[in-house]
């Protein structure tokens, strides 16, 4: 489990559901693609702000396993945004000592895109600054299912005994294995649900839901969400020592 709070109150891991691109665009009489394009600008602002604050891990829900059911043109556009982002932003992120990682089912991505993701990860692997985790073709139930299959295979091969399967073992087999669990989850766009995002990892995560659409997000809204997080009393199922 992640440490409750860093000494200065900065959450170690912030996960974000970037919602509301479509509504932001529609309310302005623009195509949904314009909302996604502005969403990338918000993503860039947020990465910079998170680095400035000293957040260790920033995980962004960029394309869910369920997003394939959107119109083909929108799916193509979102895939193209990831391609463009890798082409235009990874070198700068590398300069800034950011490590880029992807979680989600990469086997479901087309070959050249998968290679681009792997090259971005390889280029930035040794960076020890912030970890930017892009959740793409990601679904938590699918991630848990993949992990269970790997563990079951190890049991069948006699590499692990059923009794040795612990929450830590399961956590290590998830795409997020090795990362701390999110301290803070932010969802923009007014909805208050997890939408198949980091279900296992968010057991003790603090949630902040904000009405603003994702294209409006940046340093100020991130700062406000962290202020709200700092007011929370995290007990991890225990009691406060002074109230015993
Ligand atoms: C949710 O808004 C947003 C998404 C499904 C995609 C988020 C993607 C980005 C911000 C850009 C992707 C960037 C990279 C680098 C991959 P919505 O479309 O569901 O909005 P709505 O709820 O208002 O319709």
CSV table of C-alpha atoms and ligand atoms in Angstrom, one decimal:
chain,number,residue,atom,x,y,z
A,1,UNK,CA,0.0,0.0,0.0
A,2,UNK,CA,1.2,3.5,-0.7
A,3,UNK,CA,2.4,5.8,2.1
A,4,UNK,CA,-0.5,7.8,3.5
A,5,UNK,CA,0.9,11.2,2.6
A,6,UNK,CA,4.4,12.6,1.8
A,7,UNK,CA,5.8,14.8,4.6
A,8,UNK,CA,4.8,18.0,2.7
A,9,UNK,CA,1.3,16.7,1.9
A,10,UNK,CA,2.0,16.0,-1.8
A,11,UNK,CA,0.2,12.9,-3.0
A,12,UNK,CA,2.8,10.4,-4.3
A,13,UNK,CA,0.5,9.1,-7.0
A,14,UNK,CA,-2.3,11.0,-8.7
A,15,UNK,CA,-4.6,9.2,-11.1
A,16,UNK,CA,-7.0,11.2,-13.3
A,17,UNK,CA,-10.1,10.4,-15.3
A,18,UNK,CA,-10.0,13.1,-18.0
A,19,UNK,CA,-13.7,13.4,-18.8
A,20,UNK,CA,-15.8,16.0,-20.5
A,21,UNK,CA,-13.9,16.6,-23.8
A,22,UNK,CA,-17.0,15.9,-25.9
A,23,UNK,CA,-19.3,18.1,-23.8
A,24,UNK,CA,-16.8,20.9,-23.7
A,25,UNK,CA,-16.8,20.9,-27.5
A,26,UNK,CA,-20.5,20.4,-28.0
A,27,UNK,CA,-21.3,23.4,-25.8
A,28,UNK,CA,-19.1,25.5,-28.0
A,29,UNK,CA,-20.7,24.3,-31.3
A,30,UNK,CA,-17.4,22.4,-32.1
A,31,UNK,CA,-16.9,18.8,-33.2
A,32,UNK,CA,-15.9,16.4,-30.4
A,33,UNK,CA,-12.5,16.1,-31.9
A,34,UNK,CA,-11.8,19.7,-31.0
A,35,UNK,CA,-12.5,18.8,-27.4
A,36,UNK,CA,-10.0,15.9,-27.5
A,37,UNK,CA,-7.5,18.2,-29.1
A,38,UNK,CA,-7.9,20.7,-26.3
A,39,UNK,CA,-7.8,17.7,-24.0
A,40,UNK,CA,-4.2,17.1,-25.1
A,41,UNK,CA,-3.3,20.7,-24.2
A,42,UNK,CA,-4.8,20.2,-20.7
A,43,UNK,CA,-2.8,17.0,-20.5
A,44,UNK,CA,0.4,18.9,-21.2
A,45,UNK,CA,-0.4,21.6,-18.7
A,46,UNK,CA,-1.2,19.0,-16.1
A,47,UNK,CA,2.0,17.0,-16.7
A,48,UNK,CA,4.0,20.3,-16.2
A,49,UNK,CA,2.1,21.3,-13.1
A,50,UNK,CA,2.4,17.8,-11.6
A,51,UNK,CA,6.2,17.8,-12.1
A,52,UNK,CA,6.4,21.3,-10.5
A,53,UNK,CA,4.5,20.1,-7.5
A,54,UNK,CA,6.7,17.0,-7.0
A,55,UNK,CA,4.1,14.3,-7.7
A,56,UNK,CA,5.9,11.0,-8.2
A,57,UNK,CA,3.4,9.2,-10.5
A,58,UNK,CA,0.7,10.7,-12.7
A,59,UNK,CA,-1.6,8.2,-14.3
A,60,UNK,CA,-4.0,9.4,-17.0
A,61,UNK,CA,-7.0,7.5,-18.4
A,62,UNK,CA,-6.6,8.2,-22.1
A,63,UNK,CA,-8.5,5.4,-23.8
A,64,UNK,CA,-10.6,2.8,-22.1
A,65,UNK,CA,-11.2,-0.8,-23.2
A,66,UNK,CA,-14.8,0.3,-23.7
A,67,UNK,CA,-13.9,3.3,-25.9
A,68,UNK,CA,-13.7,1.1,-29.0
A,69,UNK,CA,-17.5,1.2,-29.1
A,70,UNK,CA,-17.4,4.9,-30.1
A,71,UNK,CA,-17.8,5.9,-33.7
A,72,UNK,CA,-14.9,4.6,-35.8
A,73,UNK,CA,-13.9,8.2,-36.8
A,74,UNK,CA,-13.5,9.2,-33.1
A,75,UNK,CA,-11.6,6.0,-32.3
A,76,UNK,CA,-9.2,6.7,-35.2
A,77,UNK,CA,-8.8,10.3,-34.0
A,78,UNK,CA,-7.9,9.2,-30.4
A,79,UNK,CA,-5.4,6.7,-31.7
A,80,UNK,CA,-3.9,9.4,-33.9
A,81,UNK,CA,-3.7,11.7,-30.9
A,82,UNK,CA,-1.6,9.1,-29.0
A,83,UNK,CA,0.7,8.7,-32.0
A,84,UNK,CA,1.1,12.5,-32.4
A,85,UNK,CA,1.7,12.9,-28.6
A,86,UNK,CA,4.5,10.3,-28.7
A,87,UNK,CA,6.0,11.9,-31.8
A,88,UNK,CA,5.9,15.5,-30.5
A,89,UNK,CA,6.2,15.3,-26.7
A,90,UNK,CA,8.3,12.3,-25.7
A,91,UNK,CA,11.7,13.9,-26.5
A,92,UNK,CA,10.7,16.9,-24.3
A,93,UNK,CA,9.5,14.7,-21.5
A,94,UNK,CA,12.8,12.8,-21.7
A,95,UNK,CA,14.7,16.1,-21.4
A,96,UNK,CA,12.6,16.8,-18.3
A,97,UNK,CA,13.7,13.5,-16.8
A,98,UNK,CA,10.1,12.1,-17.0
A,99,UNK,CA,9.7,8.3,-17.3
A,100,UNK,CA,6.9,7.4,-19.8
A,101,UNK,CA,5.0,4.2,-19.2
A,102,UNK,CA,1.8,2.6,-20.6
A,103,UNK,CA,-0.7,0.4,-18.9
A,104,UNK,CA,-3.5,-1.4,-20.7
A,105,UNK,CA,-3.7,-4.1,-23.3
A,106,UNK,CA,-1.0,-3.2,-25.7
A,107,UNK,CA,-1.6,-6.4,-27.7
A,108,UNK,CA,-4.8,-4.8,-28.8
A,109,UNK,CA,-2.9,-1.9,-30.5
A,110,UNK,CA,-1.8,-1.8,-34.1
A,111,UNK,CA,1.8,-2.9,-34.5
A,112,UNK,CA,3.5,0.4,-35.3
A,113,UNK,CA,1.7,2.2,-32.5
A,114,UNK,CA,2.8,-0.6,-30.1
A,115,UNK,CA,6.4,-0.1,-31.2
A,116,UNK,CA,6.2,3.6,-30.7
A,117,UNK,CA,4.9,3.1,-27.2
A,118,UNK,CA,7.7,0.6,-26.5
A,119,UNK,CA,10.3,2.9,-27.9
A,120,UNK,CA,9.1,5.8,-25.7
A,121,UNK,CA,9.3,3.5,-22.7
A,122,UNK,CA,12.8,2.3,-23.6
A,123,UNK,CA,14.1,5.9,-24.2
A,124,UNK,CA,12.9,7.1,-20.8
A,125,UNK,CA,13.4,3.9,-18.7
A,126,UNK,CA,16.3,5.3,-16.8
A,127,UNK,CA,14.7,8.6,-15.9
A,128,UNK,CA,14.2,9.0,-12.2
A,129,UNK,CA,11.8,12.0,-12.2
A,130,UNK,CA,8.1,11.8,-12.4
A,131,UNK,CA,6.5,8.7,-13.9
A,132,UNK,CA,3.8,9.6,-16.5
A,133,UNK,CA,1.6,6.5,-16.9
A,134,UNK,CA,-0.7,6.6,-19.9
A,135,UNK,CA,-3.6,4.2,-19.5
A,136,UNK,CA,-4.5,3.3,-23.1
A,137,UNK,CA,-6.8,0.5,-24.1
A,138,UNK,CA,-7.1,0.1,-20.4
A,139,UNK,CA,-9.8,-1.6,-18.4
A,140,UNK,CA,-9.3,-2.6,-14.8
A,141,UNK,CA,-11.4,-5.8,-15.1
A,142,UNK,CA,-9.4,-6.8,-18.2
A,143,UNK,CA,-6.1,-6.0,-16.4
A,144,UNK,CA,-7.1,-8.2,-13.4
A,145,UNK,CA,-8.3,-11.0,-15.7
A,146,UNK,CA,-4.9,-10.9,-17.5
A,147,UNK,CA,-3.1,-11.0,-14.1
A,148,UNK,CA,-5.2,-14.0,-12.9
A,149,UNK,CA,-4.4,-15.9,-16.1
A,150,UNK,CA,-0.7,-15.4,-15.6
A,151,UNK,CA,-0.9,-16.5,-11.9
A,152,UNK,CA,-3.0,-19.5,-12.9
A,153,UNK,CA,-0.4,-20.5,-15.4
A,154,UNK,CA,2.3,-20.3,-12.8
A,155,UNK,CA,0.2,-22.4,-10.4
A,156,UNK,CA,-0.3,-25.0,-13.2
A,157,UNK,CA,3.4,-25.1,-13.8
A,158,UNK,CA,4.1,-25.5,-10.1
A,159,UNK,CA,6.0,-22.2,-9.9
A,160,UNK,CA,3.6,-20.9,-7.2
A,161,UNK,CA,1.4,-22.6,-4.6
A,162,UNK,CA,-2.2,-21.4,-4.4
A,163,UNK,CA,-1.7,-20.6,-0.7
A,164,UNK,CA,1.1,-18.2,-1.7
A,165,UNK,CA,-1.2,-16.0,-3.7
A,166,UNK,CA,-1.6,-12.8,-1.6
A,167,UNK,CA,-2.9,-9.4,-2.4
A,168,UNK,CA,0.7,-8.3,-2.9
A,169,UNK,CA,1.3,-11.1,-5.4
A,170,UNK,CA,-1.8,-10.1,-7.3
A,171,UNK,CA,-0.8,-6.4,-7.2
A,172,UNK,CA,2.6,-7.3,-8.6
A,173,UNK,CA,1.0,-9.0,-11.6
A,174,UNK,CA,-1.1,-6.0,-12.5
A,175,UNK,CA,0.1,-3.6,-15.2
A,176,UNK,CA,0.8,-1.2,-12.3
A,177,UNK,CA,3.1,-3.7,-10.6
A,178,UNK,CA,5.9,-1.8,-8.8
A,179,UNK,CA,4.0,1.5,-8.7
A,180,UNK,CA,2.6,2.9,-5.5
A,181,UNK,CA,-1.2,2.9,-5.3
A,182,UNK,CA,-2.9,6.2,-6.1
A,183,UNK,CA,-3.3,8.5,-3.1
A,184,UNK,CA,-5.7,10.8,-5.0
A,185,UNK,CA,-8.0,10.1,-7.9
A,186,UNK,CA,-9.5,13.1,-9.7
A,187,UNK,CA,-12.4,12.9,-12.2
A,188,UNK,CA,-13.4,15.9,-14.2
A,189,UNK,CA,-16.7,16.4,-16.0
A,190,UNK,CA,-19.1,16.0,-13.1
A,191,UNK,CA,-19.7,12.2,-13.2
A,192,UNK,CA,-18.9,10.3,-10.0
A,193,UNK,CA,-17.9,6.8,-10.9
A,194,UNK,CA,-14.7,4.8,-11.6
A,195,UNK,CA,-15.6,3.5,-15.1
A,196,UNK,CA,-13.4,0.4,-14.9
A,197,UNK,CA,-10.3,2.5,-13.8
A,198,UNK,CA,-7.8,1.1,-11.3
A,199,UNK,CA,-10.4,-0.8,-9.3
A,200,UNK,CA,-7.9,-2.9,-7.4
A,201,UNK,CA,-5.4,-0.1,-6.9
A,202,UNK,CA,-8.0,2.4,-5.5
A,203,UNK,CA,-8.9,0.5,-2.4
A,204,UNK,CA,-7.7,3.4,-0.1
A,205,UNK,CA,-7.5,6.2,-2.6
A,206,UNK,CA,-9.1,9.6,-1.9
A,207,UNK,CA,-11.6,10.7,-4.7
A,208,UNK,CA,-12.1,14.2,-5.8
A,209,UNK,CA,-14.8,14.8,-8.4
A,210,UNK,CA,-14.9,18.2,-10.1
A,211,UNK,CA,-17.6,19.6,-12.4
A,212,UNK,CA,-15.2,21.3,-14.8
A,213,UNK,CA,-14.6,19.7,-18.2
A,214,UNK,CA,-11.1,18.2,-18.8
A,215,UNK,CA,-10.1,20.8,-21.5
A,216,UNK,CA,-10.4,23.4,-18.6
A,217,UNK,CA,-8.0,21.5,-16.4
A,218,UNK,CA,-4.5,22.7,-15.4
A,219,UNK,CA,-2.3,23.9,-12.6
A,220,UNK,CA,-5.1,25.7,-10.7
A,221,UNK,CA,-7.7,22.9,-10.7
A,222,UNK,CA,-4.9,20.4,-9.9
A,223,UNK,CA,-3.9,22.6,-6.9
A,224,UNK,CA,-7.5,22.8,-5.7
A,225,UNK,CA,-7.9,19.0,-5.9
A,226,UNK,CA,-4.7,18.5,-3.9
A,227,UNK,CA,-5.9,21.1,-1.3
A,228,UNK,CA,-9.1,19.1,-0.9
A,229,UNK,CA,-7.0,15.9,-0.6
A,230,UNK,CA,-4.9,17.5,2.2
A,231,UNK,CA,-8.1,18.0,4.2
A,232,UNK,CA,-8.9,14.3,4.2
A,233,UNK,CA,-8.3,12.1,7.2
A,234,UNK,CA,-6.8,8.9,5.8
A,235,UNK,CA,-7.1,6.0,8.2
A,236,UNK,CA,-6.6,3.0,5.9
A,237,UNK,CA,-9.3,1.1,7.9
A,238,UNK,CA,-7.7,1.9,11.3
A,239,UNK,CA,-8.4,4.7,13.8
A,240,UNK,CA,-6.5,7.9,14.5
A,241,UNK,CA,-3.9,7.2,17.1
A,242,UNK,CA,-5.1,10.1,19.4
A,243,UNK,CA,-8.7,9.0,19.2
A,244,UNK,CA,-8.1,5.5,20.5
B,1,LIG,C1,-13.4,11.6,-22.1
B,1,LIG,O1,-14.2,12.6,-22.6
B,1,LIG,C2,-12.1,11.6,-22.7
B,1,LIG,C3,-11.6,10.5,-23.5
B,1,LIG,C4,-12.3,9.3,-23.7
B,1,LIG,C5,-10.3,10.7,-24.1
B,1,LIG,C6,-9.3,11.4,-23.3
B,1,LIG,C7,-8.2,11.7,-24.2
B,1,LIG,C8,-7.5,12.8,-24.1
B,1,LIG,C9,-7.6,13.9,-23.2
B,1,LIG,C10,-6.4,13.0,-25.2
B,1,LIG,C11,-5.6,11.8,-25.4
B,1,LIG,C12,-4.2,12.1,-25.3
B,1,LIG,C13,-3.3,11.2,-25.5
B,1,LIG,C14,-1.9,11.6,-25.3
B,1,LIG,C15,-3.6,9.8,-25.7
B,1,LIG,P1,-15.5,12.3,-23.4
B,1,LIG,O2,-15.2,12.2,-24.8
B,1,LIG,O3,-16.1,11.0,-22.8
B,1,LIG,O4,-16.3,13.5,-23.0
B,1,LIG,P2,-17.9,13.5,-22.8
B,1,LIG,O5,-18.2,12.7,-21.6
B,1,LIG,O6,-18.2,15.0,-22.6
B,1,LIG,O7,-18.5,13.0,-24.0
